[in-house]
Amino acid sequence: MESAVEVEKGAAAIKEQFLTTKEKFHEFLASGRPRQSSEEPDGDSEEPSAEPQQKKMKLDHDGDKKDKKKMRGQNKSRPHIKPHSYEERRLCTSIIQERDTKCFFGDKCRFVHDVSEYLSTKAADLGDQCYLFNTFGRCQYGLTCRFAKAHTSPELKNMLNEELCKSWAGRETVRNHLDKELQRRLRKKQVKFAGAEAYLKTISRGKKAEHKSADESHAPNDEDKQSGAGHAANGQETKDSVDPPVKTVGPITDADIIKLRPCEKKQVDFSDKLYLAPLTTCGNLPFRRVCKRFGADITCGEMAMCTNLLQGQSSEWALLKRHSSEDLFGVQLEGCFPDTMTRCAELLNQNIDVDFVDINSGCPIDLVYKKGGGCGLMTRTSKFEQIVRGMNSVLDVPLTVKIRTGVQQNCNVAHKLIPEMKKWGVSLITLHGRSREQRYTKSADWDYIDTCSKLAAPIPLFGNGDILSYEDAMKARETGVSGIMVARGALIKPWLFTEIKENRHWDISSSERLDILRDFTNYGLEHWGSDTQGVEKTRNFLLEWLSFLCRYIPVGLLERVPQKINERPPFYMGRDYMESLMASQHVDDWIQISEMLLGPVPKNFSFLPKHKANAYK
């Protein structure tokens, strides 16, 4: 192979014998790609499957605002097709579940009731073995399963493996489901929040007092909260006292009227643990299971909007689901007002099983920031304090906070906030070593994280930013942090947790990486379903993840170990075809990998990744 290949500035150092050009790279991949049928034209699929544009070098006079907007981190106008639209006719659940009773909707039901009619339009099965049937002894998707031949009798009935079913009887693999009755009450606004209302009254009392006397502070203090919570305990009636919002049944116990002191709350040992960051879109339950297998100690659900949770939105509550393998698990809430955040915290405290609740005050996206949430909370310290104190007053588990260095690039404020958060009662602080404006264009400031960790003591502070190897983790541990949070590094190489714990570089093979993807798809079919809708949802999340996985460069190919997170992978040939395919930044190649695991894509399928990979593009 010719060695005279130009390596651009900012590209990772790869051994010369593996370097190649863009043309040769794609020519090699095309030689191993199955040819498209002449009956199926490409149509207009070129745009969503195009390779991301190379990032231009920043020039002094290049100040066009339009270009800057194009380089933002998300593809906001990408095509979106709901997974169920890939199926022309859908079978009624009464038939799938083989109920004895007839369909509740009768002739008005919009789904198919004739099995033979459904099977005539159903897409071909993807394989002879069903992961759900082989694992649990029963596939709840019956005839709609895309692997139905593995568990369908000649009479078109869903078969059972009784031994496997008995072994799983009574075992709950996923917790934190949204109860239908609770959802109904949330939608009708019939849920009472006694603890939250008691706290919010202390805030309103403080505001009224501020108007009467300039000497009194409007900020809530510990005495106010204790007096507000202790009305029932002391038996004292004031003008603010009202009838209890919930009718009590039986005798009143101490737990009903006396709040837990901080020392009585559930204690979590966060010290020296590896924390998988809450990752929007890609940090789903199947991905967290993969990371748990490789050694992640702490996992956290994706960022959930508190207003959507209070409205009972199923899609938002799905972000709170917890797998049985997640032994130390928390959820992350986003909100910008004390009332909604406190009510949401009380709602979750009573209805789901978590080890901690995290406040997102580091989200940089405009949609959140412009409302005053995410990073916006760092500039609204009064509201931030009210949110933290309010949530702490209604939670029985530790409350944690994730922040950035600040909002503006050269104006750090975290060091001013951290001493205040200690007074507010935060149990853990996670600091991402970048500002909102900076995003991922520069390296994380670990010197600043070190300074903040000293200010946070004795409260544990976790550092976050640019961890992609065990050497990066070792340097991070040399600072005063109590632990490390891993975000993009886990998306690029989920086996990073193993590398850190075993202090080694893992030159993982392409077949081992494909096995990881196969495990992810199996977990996805278990979580989202093995019918057409579930298969395509799993594929979509797999493709989102592959947009990060393609950045990984195998250890054996590197001229200099380890790979740095902001170094762009140049075009290179892998040690086998699969390794080269996994290095491609072309969407068509990601789809080819997905077809190896989930079968061919539907005819009207299109995909454009959510993230534009601004860190190296």
XYZ file of C-alpha atoms in Angstrom:
617
model
C 0.000 0.000 0.000
C 1.251 3.499 -0.798
C 2.529 5.286 2.288
C 2.416 8.825 0.894
C -0.917 9.731 2.475
C -1.378 13.236 3.804
C -2.483 13.363 7.451
C -4.458 16.484 8.318
C -3.882 18.535 11.429
C -5.943 17.287 14.367
C -6.087 13.721 13.039
C -5.054 10.752 15.180
C -1.608 9.218 14.569
C -2.086 5.861 12.815
C 0.649 3.492 11.620
C 1.597 4.290 8.065
C 0.785 0.861 6.613
C -2.904 1.242 7.586
C -3.451 4.760 6.220
C -5.360 5.170 2.975
C -7.303 7.734 0.978
C -11.035 8.395 1.068
C -11.500 6.984 -2.446
C -9.626 3.748 -1.759
C -11.386 3.317 1.572
C -14.878 3.517 0.088
C -13.844 1.425 -2.925
C -12.699 -1.320 -0.545
C -15.955 -1.213 1.446
C -18.036 -1.231 -1.751
C -16.283 -4.413 -2.884
C -17.655 -6.279 0.134
C -21.106 -4.682 0.177
C -24.018 -6.691 -1.230
C -25.198 -5.136 -4.496
C -28.548 -3.364 -4.552
C -31.260 -4.849 -6.732
C -31.793 -3.023 -10.028
C -35.544 -2.989 -9.310
C -34.986 -0.803 -6.235
C -33.709 2.617 -7.308
C -31.749 4.730 -4.870
C -34.291 7.517 -5.088
C -33.398 10.488 -2.915
C -31.547 8.465 -0.272
C -28.221 10.160 -0.971
C -28.787 13.135 1.314
C -29.509 11.275 4.597
C -26.762 8.707 3.926
C -24.016 11.164 3.047
C -20.789 11.293 4.998
C -20.475 14.277 7.361
C -18.722 17.290 5.880
C -15.122 17.769 6.929
C -14.715 20.542 9.469
C -13.212 23.686 7.959
C -10.230 25.397 9.560
C -11.359 28.553 11.355
C -10.097 31.705 9.621
C -9.851 35.193 11.079
C -12.217 36.696 8.483
C -14.619 33.787 8.427
C -17.389 35.304 10.517
C -20.481 34.364 8.564
C -23.305 33.737 11.050
C -25.118 31.397 8.661
C -22.128 29.048 8.504
C -21.905 29.051 12.294
C -25.518 28.009 12.598
C -24.961 25.122 10.189
C -22.141 23.800 12.367
C -24.382 23.408 15.418
C -24.299 20.043 17.140
C -27.698 18.659 16.128
C -29.496 17.769 12.901
C -32.764 19.471 13.827
C -34.417 19.122 10.398
C -33.665 15.433 9.958
C -36.398 13.155 8.573
C -38.397 11.335 11.221
C -40.561 8.284 10.583
C -42.375 6.605 13.445
C -41.488 2.889 13.698
C -45.115 1.692 13.461
C -45.511 3.368 10.059
C -43.290 0.659 8.550
C -46.162 -1.830 8.934
C -49.163 -1.507 6.605
C -51.646 -3.529 8.682
C -51.286 -4.261 12.388
C -52.788 -7.178 14.266
C -55.180 -6.462 17.156
C -53.727 -7.081 20.650
C -56.713 -9.291 21.504
C -55.514 -11.721 18.814
C -51.799 -11.374 19.709
C -52.486 -12.166 23.378
C -54.953 -14.929 22.419
C -57.672 -13.611 24.741
C -60.820 -15.637 25.312
C -62.970 -12.507 25.158
C -63.638 -10.606 21.944
C -62.024 -7.262 21.123
C -63.447 -4.435 23.266
C -63.873 -2.162 20.218
C -65.659 -4.751 18.092
C -66.313 -3.689 14.497
C -64.910 -0.202 15.195
C -61.402 -1.576 15.894
C -58.885 -0.197 13.386
C -56.604 -3.236 13.623
C -56.733 -6.536 11.752
C -58.540 -9.499 13.345
C -58.094 -11.999 10.528
C -54.772 -13.836 11.119
C -54.388 -15.051 7.528
C -55.021 -11.518 6.205
C -52.360 -10.121 8.563
C -49.804 -12.793 7.652
C -50.266 -12.044 3.951
C -49.022 -8.459 4.491
C -46.538 -9.104 7.314
C -42.846 -8.643 6.463
C -40.705 -11.790 6.253
C -39.221 -13.214 9.448
C -35.664 -12.147 10.268
C -34.470 -15.472 11.670
C -35.308 -18.898 13.065
C -34.445 -18.094 16.697
C -36.321 -15.638 18.933
C -34.200 -14.123 21.741
C -37.257 -13.541 23.952
C -38.526 -17.102 23.558
C -35.064 -18.616 24.135
C -34.479 -16.448 27.227
C -37.871 -16.285 28.940
C -39.729 -19.273 27.458
C -42.439 -17.057 25.982
C -42.589 -14.254 23.445
C -45.374 -11.810 24.268
C -45.474 -10.524 20.676
C -46.799 -13.825 19.307
C -47.545 -13.763 15.591
C -46.320 -10.169 15.205
C -42.809 -11.176 16.309
C -40.292 -10.940 13.447
C -38.889 -14.292 14.632
C -42.346 -15.875 15.036
C -41.512 -19.193 13.326
C -39.411 -20.087 16.409
C -42.486 -20.191 18.665
C -45.548 -20.575 16.409
C -47.336 -23.919 16.172
C -48.858 -25.279 12.906
C -52.222 -24.077 14.277
C -50.770 -20.534 14.438
C -50.744 -20.520 18.253
C -47.996 -19.019 20.408
C -45.944 -21.792 22.068
C -44.537 -21.803 25.613
C -41.432 -23.302 27.206
C -42.918 -24.118 30.608
C -39.603 -24.825 32.342
C -38.153 -21.450 31.379
C -41.407 -19.677 32.247
C -41.374 -21.202 35.755
C -37.745 -20.156 36.308
C -38.682 -16.534 35.535
C -41.946 -16.544 37.500
C -42.046 -13.706 40.034
C -38.786 -12.157 38.803
C -38.970 -8.547 37.674
C -36.273 -7.589 35.164
C -37.378 -3.969 34.673
C -38.800 -1.641 37.329
C -40.290 1.870 37.443
C -43.193 1.323 35.059
C -45.897 3.984 34.839
C -49.061 2.721 36.499
C -52.156 3.345 34.341
C -54.181 4.580 37.297
C -51.417 7.022 38.277
C -51.219 8.212 34.668
C -54.976 8.858 34.648
C -54.761 10.828 37.905
C -51.814 12.867 36.654
C -53.640 13.773 33.452
C -56.709 14.853 35.437
C -54.496 16.692 37.977
C -55.874 14.630 40.856
C -52.504 13.826 42.462
C -51.840 15.706 45.711
C -48.383 16.915 46.672
C -48.595 17.574 50.401
C -44.831 17.833 51.011
C -44.239 20.094 48.025
C -47.140 22.390 48.936
C -45.856 22.707 52.506
C -42.427 23.770 51.238
C -43.805 26.158 48.593
C -45.759 27.968 51.316
C -42.503 28.734 53.112
C -41.244 30.397 49.900
C -44.434 32.442 49.487
C -44.306 33.465 53.187
C -40.747 34.651 52.651
C -41.843 36.801 49.700
C -44.702 38.389 51.660
C -42.380 39.162 54.562
C -39.948 40.837 52.176
C -42.583 43.379 51.173
C -43.400 44.136 54.840
C -39.842 44.465 56.135
C -36.565 45.072 54.332
C -34.679 43.450 57.216
C -36.173 40.014 56.593
C -34.658 37.866 53.883
C -36.814 36.426 51.089
C -34.670 33.289 50.890
C -36.033 30.206 52.738
C -34.017 29.059 55.735
C -33.960 25.947 57.885
C -36.165 27.496 60.624
C -38.854 28.372 58.083
C -38.879 24.853 56.675
C -39.017 23.241 60.106
C -41.889 25.475 61.176
C -43.722 24.853 57.892
C -43.341 21.099 58.202
C -44.093 21.011 61.900
C -47.598 22.544 61.977
C -49.259 19.156 62.305
C -46.667 17.885 64.788
C -47.067 20.831 67.163
C -50.834 20.932 66.838
C -50.694 24.665 66.285
C -53.159 26.263 63.903
C -52.125 29.340 61.985
C -53.716 31.409 59.254
C -51.772 29.406 56.655
C -52.904 25.995 57.945
C -55.370 24.123 55.743
C -57.139 20.783 55.796
C -54.912 17.842 54.848
C -55.092 17.317 51.035
C -55.201 13.510 51.387
C -57.749 11.673 53.555
C -55.882 9.621 56.132
C -56.839 6.021 56.865
C -55.963 4.504 60.243
C -53.757 5.972 62.945
C -51.230 8.723 62.098
C -47.665 7.568 62.571
C -44.466 9.553 63.060
C -43.561 8.899 59.420
C -46.661 10.853 58.366
C -45.816 14.067 60.175
C -42.067 14.096 60.852
C -39.654 14.599 57.975
C -36.440 12.633 57.720
C -33.333 14.430 58.898
C -30.424 14.433 56.399
C -28.559 11.817 58.423
C -31.617 9.526 58.317
C -31.961 9.557 54.541
C -30.725 6.639 52.478
C -26.926 6.809 52.293
C -25.050 6.023 49.073
C -21.302 5.452 48.911
C -20.215 7.346 45.782
C -16.466 7.330 46.475
C -14.041 6.094 43.807
C -16.711 4.735 41.479
C -17.084 4.848 37.700
C -20.210 6.795 36.804
C -21.872 6.396 33.393
C -23.227 9.837 32.539
C -26.911 10.372 31.714
C -26.771 10.502 27.901
C -29.710 11.820 25.905
C -30.886 9.385 23.175
C -27.925 6.997 23.423
C -27.998 6.423 27.196
C -31.019 4.119 26.939
C -31.598 1.017 29.074
C -30.045 -1.528 26.627
C -26.899 0.620 26.333
C -26.640 0.927 30.129
C -26.863 -2.869 30.390
C -23.890 -3.157 28.022
C -21.899 -0.680 30.143
C -22.836 -2.471 33.389
C -21.439 -5.668 31.930
C -18.119 -3.921 31.296
C -17.854 -2.522 34.813
C -19.804 0.740 35.177
C -20.597 1.215 38.889
C -23.210 3.991 38.762
C -25.817 4.421 36.021
C -28.339 7.189 35.498
C -31.391 7.449 33.265
C -31.631 9.930 30.418
C -32.593 13.529 31.194
C -36.341 13.693 31.877
C -38.401 16.912 31.754
C -40.242 17.387 35.047
C -43.287 19.017 33.386
C -43.743 16.023 31.058
C -43.507 13.612 34.003
C -46.136 15.579 35.920
C -48.432 15.334 32.878
C -48.069 11.544 32.819
C -46.417 11.291 29.398
C -45.546 7.635 28.757
C -42.498 8.469 26.610
C -40.995 10.555 29.427
C -41.721 7.972 32.129
C -39.999 5.355 29.952
C -36.720 7.219 30.628
C -37.005 6.294 34.320
C -37.039 2.522 33.780
C -34.405 0.564 35.676
C -33.000 -2.851 34.813
C -32.357 -5.367 37.593
C -28.611 -5.339 36.779
C -28.389 -1.629 37.657
C -27.518 -1.905 41.340
C -26.744 1.813 41.832
C -29.163 3.791 39.702
C -30.479 7.337 39.620
C -32.691 9.509 37.452
C -31.937 12.989 36.138
C -34.560 15.739 36.156
C -34.609 18.962 34.164
C -36.702 21.927 35.212
C -36.442 25.614 35.929
C -39.019 26.335 38.642
C -39.190 25.275 42.314
C -42.877 24.283 42.192
C -42.660 21.801 39.298
C -39.294 20.356 40.372
C -40.399 19.861 44.002
C -43.699 18.252 42.996
C -41.916 16.002 40.507
C -39.385 14.935 43.149
C -42.207 14.036 45.529
C -44.006 12.131 42.767
C -40.913 10.052 41.968
C -40.115 9.528 45.640
C -43.482 7.846 46.118
C -43.747 5.869 42.886
C -40.367 4.654 41.611
C -37.310 2.840 42.965
C -34.080 4.865 42.650
C -30.917 5.326 44.709
C -30.542 9.056 43.988
C -32.079 11.908 42.018
C -29.903 14.243 39.920
C -30.644 17.840 38.892
C -29.480 18.729 35.400
C -27.930 22.188 35.579
C -25.413 21.543 32.816
C -27.535 20.988 29.678
C -26.286 23.430 26.987
C -29.001 23.087 24.322
C -30.990 26.218 23.465
C -34.402 24.613 24.011
C -33.587 24.049 27.704
C -31.272 26.997 28.376
C -33.610 29.703 27.032
C -36.335 28.592 29.452
C -33.912 28.977 32.369
C -33.197 25.261 32.829
C -29.978 23.304 32.417
C -27.015 25.713 32.413
C -29.454 28.549 32.957
C -29.857 27.527 36.602
C -26.215 28.411 37.239
C -27.076 32.077 36.608
C -30.350 31.956 38.590
C -28.925 31.106 42.003
C -32.030 32.127 43.963
C -34.276 29.763 41.965
C -31.533 27.122 42.003
C -31.412 27.240 45.805
C -35.188 26.990 46.093
C -35.216 23.996 43.757
C -32.471 22.146 45.667
C -33.961 22.854 49.114
C -37.457 21.987 47.923
C -36.466 18.674 46.337
C -34.371 17.788 49.368
C -37.363 18.352 51.639
C -39.492 15.720 49.856
C -36.879 13.098 48.896
C -35.854 10.074 50.955
C -32.779 9.495 48.747
C -29.687 11.664 48.118
C -29.991 14.651 45.793
C -27.100 15.225 43.359
C -26.316 18.033 40.911
C -24.498 18.070 37.545
C -23.004 21.415 36.524
C -20.540 22.939 34.047
C -17.726 25.392 34.706
C -20.065 28.210 33.700
C -22.058 29.652 30.831
C -19.578 32.009 29.151
C -16.323 30.587 27.848
C -13.893 32.629 29.949
C -16.086 33.248 32.974
C -16.114 30.294 35.373
C -18.720 30.410 38.153
C -18.751 26.838 39.473
C -16.245 27.685 42.229
C -18.693 30.292 43.556
C -21.689 27.956 43.423
C -20.119 24.882 45.039
C -19.739 26.351 48.581
C -23.385 27.468 48.383
C -24.573 24.023 47.236
C -22.905 22.482 50.286
C -25.190 24.652 52.458
C -28.241 23.687 50.413
C -27.801 19.988 51.200
C -26.461 18.473 47.973
C -25.008 14.942 48.401
C -22.830 14.835 45.246
C -21.644 17.347 42.660
C -20.561 16.365 39.156
C -18.543 18.981 37.285
C -18.090 18.911 33.509
C -14.873 20.807 32.779
C -16.316 22.966 29.992
C -18.596 25.981 29.740
C -21.864 26.099 27.794
C -20.380 28.276 25.035
C -17.305 26.095 24.732
C -19.245 22.871 24.076
C -16.687 20.311 22.819
C -14.370 22.588 20.856
C -11.625 22.610 23.519
C -10.272 20.198 26.104
C -11.865 19.888 29.532
C -10.211 21.996 32.260
C -9.110 19.412 34.839
C -7.032 21.971 36.763
C -10.234 23.881 37.450
C -12.019 20.643 38.400
C -9.192 19.975 40.887
C -9.659 23.421 42.438
C -13.412 22.899 42.742
C -12.986 19.437 44.310
C -11.071 21.040 47.207
C -13.870 23.589 47.673
C -16.502 20.834 47.660
C -14.891 18.728 50.422
C -16.227 16.833 52.325
C -19.022 16.476 49.727
C -17.848 14.146 46.904
C -17.189 15.821 43.557
C -16.952 13.789 40.346
C -15.004 15.084 37.353
C -16.213 14.718 33.775
C -14.586 15.423 30.422
C -12.287 13.819 27.804
C -11.900 10.371 29.431
C -11.179 7.848 26.645
C -8.480 5.603 28.143
C -7.289 4.288 31.485
C -4.378 6.760 31.260
C -6.854 9.649 31.059
C -8.626 8.189 34.100
C -5.364 7.862 36.048
C -4.521 11.526 35.378
C -8.029 12.500 36.477
C -7.647 10.531 39.716
C -4.430 12.425 40.484
C -6.652 15.459 41.077
C -8.810 15.689 44.181
C -11.958 14.223 42.606
C -13.896 11.514 44.433
C -14.735 9.664 41.236
C -14.986 9.873 37.448
C -17.984 10.323 35.183
C -17.639 8.921 31.650
C -19.844 10.222 28.829
C -18.680 10.296 25.175
C -15.854 7.885 26.027
C -18.429 5.219 26.890
C -20.276 5.795 23.600
C -17.059 5.475 21.590
C -15.830 2.398 23.511
C -18.109 0.949 26.221
C -15.327 -1.451 27.260
C -13.532 1.644 28.624
C -14.801 0.734 32.111
C -12.942 -2.591 31.911
C -9.779 -0.844 30.705
C -9.886 1.588 33.647
C -10.485 -1.127 36.247
C -7.769 -3.405 34.837
C -5.304 -0.585 33.979
C -4.705 -1.757 30.414
C -5.374 -0.942 26.771
C -7.713 -3.498 25.222
C -6.979 -4.185 21.564
C -10.473 -5.482 20.982
C -11.156 -7.372 17.755
C -13.896 -6.538 15.262
C -15.690 -9.843 16.030
C -15.774 -8.951 19.747
C -17.165 -5.523 18.895
C -19.831 -7.135 16.688
C -20.770 -9.395 19.618
C -21.271 -6.266 21.755
C -23.603 -4.865 19.098
C -25.433 -8.209 18.953
C -25.950 -8.092 22.727
C -27.268 -4.530 22.394
C -29.781 -5.585 19.725
C -30.952 -8.502 21.890
C -31.387 -6.180 24.867
C -33.207 -3.769 22.540
C -35.621 -6.451 21.318
C -36.300 -7.330 24.964
C -36.865 -3.676 25.884
C -38.657 -2.253 22.816
C -40.153 -5.443 21.384
C -39.474 -8.051 18.705
C -42.321 -6.982 16.413
C -41.705 -4.636 13.459
C -42.112 -1.542 15.624
C -39.616 -2.831 18.223
C -37.101 -4.032 15.620
C -37.024 -0.654 13.857
C -36.817 1.242 17.152
C -33.861 -0.944 18.148
C -32.276 -0.306 14.740
C -32.721 3.447 15.114
C -30.976 3.530 18.503
C -28.260 1.196 17.204
C -27.557 3.574 14.312
C -27.415 6.545 16.701
C -24.819 4.653 18.738
C -22.834 3.647 15.617
C -22.422 7.356 14.823
C -20.181 7.465 17.926
C -18.643 3.979 17.693
C -17.107 4.777 14.291
C -14.732 7.220 16.017
C -12.908 4.402 17.800
C -9.471 3.515 16.413
C -8.177 0.010 17.318
C -5.159 0.079 19.643
C -3.083 -2.090 17.280
C -3.342 0.516 14.514
C -2.261 3.526 16.551
C 1.197 5.033 16.152
C 0.795 6.670 19.537
C -1.297 5.138 22.334
C -3.774 6.174 23.669
C -6.235 7.799 21.260
C -7.343 11.281 22.349
C -11.056 12.010 22.337
C -10.887 15.124 20.124
C -8.562 13.615 17.530
C -10.318 12.930 14.247
C -9.849 9.415 12.804
C -8.229 9.666 9.337
C -9.166 7.183 6.609
C -7.544 3.838 7.368
C -7.855 0.167 6.449
C -8.613 -2.163 9.319
C -7.037 -5.550 9.899
C -10.130 -7.181 8.381
C -13.189 -6.084 6.416
C -15.408 -5.727 9.505
C -12.877 -3.483 11.253
C -12.789 -1.222 8.184
C -16.591 -1.210 7.968
C -16.877 -0.168 11.617
C -14.497 2.744 10.952
C -16.733 4.225 8.265
C -18.483 7.544 8.913
C -20.929 6.805 6.091
C -24.540 6.174 7.142
C -24.991 3.466 4.477
C -22.226 1.448 6.141
C -23.875 1.793 9.569
C -27.101 0.532 8.007
C -25.182 -2.438 6.556
C -23.993 -3.336 10.083
C -27.560 -3.045 11.387
C -28.763 -5.389 8.610
C -26.273 -8.031 9.767
C -28.038 -8.020 13.154
C -31.645 -6.985 12.438
C -32.231 -7.958 8.823
C -32.955 -5.683 5.838
C -34.370 -2.215 6.386
C -37.937 -1.378 5.252
C -38.456 0.157 1.799
C -39.222 3.671 3.061
C -36.407 3.668 5.633
C -34.240 6.769 6.130
C -31.854 7.822 8.869
C -29.802 10.871 9.762
C -27.942 10.872 13.104
C -29.137 13.277 15.780
C -25.621 14.491 16.555
C -23.356 15.955 13.865
C -20.189 14.964 15.775
C -19.003 18.573 16.058
C -16.039 17.465 18.191
C -14.072 16.118 15.246
C -16.009 16.816 12.061
